[in-house]
């Protein structure tokens, strides 16, 4: 056990997390084993009202008792120590020193804890004679060098390799709040997506060289290297070019991370910031803003992309991970000019919008990926195109996307780099073809305006028509005889954004109501999210008409309005009668039949209610349009269905009220039932 653990302390939450158990379990250990032959260790200090326990004693007790679910408890404590506290050392010095020792261990295979200080420094001088990445960090450990050598040995043993240990140390950086390592940092899941895209794009193009012109800690380069290692084993590690800035701690860390993976690290001349290819034959991989940087403006992001576009060598790709606001979202001013210019140059081959949840610390922000490459050569200038992929509604679990989603996205992106014939012949899952001229003309969210529309079912053999006819006939509805099988077709779909843009639908905000004014009595029915989700029956909540009329900008519904909400999930109903009050945050979509003749309220409401629970941006929802020659007949039959449904629901409510009144009344002797003599 490393002797440095004698001077480290752990809180009870720390112990629970490291032992892979729930927090109450550790408290139970303290009580149950307080009088045992091997009692749980006593607290040695208190910090911020939390008791803390000596790490070496807790580790020894865990190993003796066999409790917990982490066989590498001691090693994990050692790795956390480098981020949290090494007595006598600044936290940054300790972290840089440990990662440097792991690099040294990877290069030499030595058991560092068995060496003296002078021997370790001599070894570091042999491995890093020009002090590119590790010597200064090891020397800065001073008299704590021996302790950190023990930590490095323990961590490498637990993780099986120094490379595994180094990455395990950095995985804990968000919890430790290390700004230089976490500011703007993407999750491991987002990095994996980019790494696999880079690997797939570079496959078959000879020896792989990656380059990142921006100085950072190497997250994206490491992700790409590890993706290649997972796919191809431990052979043919790529070369990686990083800025030759020896005084930058982040770049030195990036060199160490790549070095332990067996990567040949190349120097990238800092003078080549503009106007030169970064490295012959290199695929550029960059995150904007770089890890450690505070958030950039949209202008800054797009200027940096412009520079990368210049640095990209013909025949090679540049893959950029950055904020969706700049790369995909609505922009204006200088940012709009920059993005339009980049799109006009026809180097933007693929645009990918990722879902929220891939940026730790800013869970609601979204990231996007741009793939820069050569313009398609098989079409004229006016027919230049790119592809746009929308993953904004996909589920993120633990900072990662589902494996199947990543595989299909990578396949889509690779297919998008082919010829026009290749693209037209590929069955994309997330991706839609878009003419560059259309992208340039759009200042709105690119992935919304050019998202791939779903394909509807064509021919079901007449089953739907037969079943609808049976139901309508059985219910005795007028118009049942008009239901016959149709030819089958792909329904026309549009996003609500495009329908709204042409004036086919208008959004009207709900009214902000005083909760005390809403109750069971009143002339005006109130419809809010609780009615839309079915938690409360339509018509149960009401308010006084005079009270409502006094509100500023009081608005009633009109017949045919579609009332909807986005939270807790998308839901909608059609108001057949009108003169209802919509309670904010519920909203109204009012259809203009002249501009959207195929938009039917009931179909619109069904499309809204069938959206994914995570689809919160209502303008991105796809809705179906009914053939104009079918609209009138459909609405007549749906009106008959609605009238019958209203009667049935009203009867059901009255039956429920009767049941409640009888049970309570008879039980409380408020109602007495007479025995009726049928004779």
PDB file of N, CA and C in Angstrom, residues 217 232 257 310 329 363 373 444 448 489 562 568 652 661:
ATOM      1  N   UNK A 217      -5.564  19.435 -23.796  1.00  0.00           N
ATOM      2  CA  UNK A 217      -5.056  18.253 -23.101  1.00  0.00           C
ATOM      3  C   UNK A 217      -5.159  16.974 -23.927  1.00  0.00           C
ATOM      4  N   UNK A 232      -8.628  -2.128 -34.339  1.00  0.00           N
ATOM      5  CA  UNK A 232      -7.530  -2.834 -35.015  1.00  0.00           C
ATOM      6  C   UNK A 232      -6.555  -3.517 -34.079  1.00  0.00           C
ATOM      7  N   UNK A 257      -0.224  11.708 -22.631  1.00  0.00           N
ATOM      8  CA  UNK A 257      -1.334  10.784 -22.877  1.00  0.00           C
ATOM      9  C   UNK A 257      -1.124  10.003 -24.168  1.00  0.00           C
ATOM     10  N   UNK A 310      -8.655  26.297 -44.120  1.00  0.00           N
ATOM     11  CA  UNK A 310      -7.467  26.678 -44.893  1.00  0.00           C
ATOM     12  C   UNK A 310      -6.337  25.684 -44.659  1.00  0.00           C
ATOM     13  N   UNK A 329     -27.065  26.161 -35.058  1.00  0.00           N
ATOM     14  CA  UNK A 329     -28.190  26.988 -34.638  1.00  0.00           C
ATOM     15  C   UNK A 329     -28.370  28.251 -35.453  1.00  0.00           C
ATOM     16  N   UNK A 363     -25.452  20.805 -18.924  1.00  0.00           N
ATOM     17  CA  UNK A 363     -26.222  19.672 -19.426  1.00  0.00           C
ATOM     18  C   UNK A 363     -27.235  20.050 -20.499  1.00  0.00           C
ATOM     19  N   UNK A 373     -14.251  18.582 -46.036  1.00  0.00           N
ATOM     20  CA  UNK A 373     -13.576  17.766 -47.029  1.00  0.00           C
ATOM     21  C   UNK A 373     -13.628  18.425 -48.390  1.00  0.00           C
ATOM     22  N   UNK A 444     -31.718  29.837 -39.883  1.00  0.00           N
ATOM     23  CA  UNK A 444     -32.301  29.138 -38.737  1.00  0.00           C
ATOM     24  C   UNK A 444     -31.505  27.880 -38.441  1.00  0.00           C
ATOM     25  N   UNK A 448     -32.890  21.473 -38.280  1.00  0.00           N
ATOM     26  CA  UNK A 448     -34.354  21.478 -38.284  1.00  0.00           C
ATOM     27  C   UNK A 448     -34.877  21.618 -39.707  1.00  0.00           C
ATOM     28  N   UNK A 489     -49.515   5.407 -49.964  1.00  0.00           N
ATOM     29  CA  UNK A 489     -48.512   6.362 -50.428  1.00  0.00           C
ATOM     30  C   UNK A 489     -47.680   6.821 -49.243  1.00  0.00           C
ATOM     31  N   UNK A 562     -55.750  23.532 -32.022  1.00  0.00           N
ATOM     32  CA  UNK A 562     -55.014  22.403 -31.444  1.00  0.00           C
ATOM     33  C   UNK A 562     -54.245  22.931 -30.243  1.00  0.00           C
ATOM     34  N   UNK A 568     -44.803  17.627 -19.446  1.00  0.00           N
ATOM     35  CA  UNK A 568     -43.648  16.731 -19.257  1.00  0.00           C
ATOM     36  C   UNK A 568     -43.265  15.942 -20.503  1.00  0.00           C
ATOM     37  N   UNK A 652     -69.741   8.505 -19.003  1.00  0.00           N
ATOM     38  CA  UNK A 652     -68.797   7.847 -18.099  1.00  0.00           C
ATOM     39  C   UNK A 652     -68.559   8.694 -16.857  1.00  0.00           C
ATOM     40  N   UNK A 661     -71.319   8.981  -5.374  1.00  0.00           N
ATOM     41  CA  UNK A 661     -72.392   9.529  -4.536  1.00  0.00           C
ATOM     42  C   UNK A 661     -73.134   8.417  -3.798  1.00  0.00           C
TER      43      UNK A 661
END
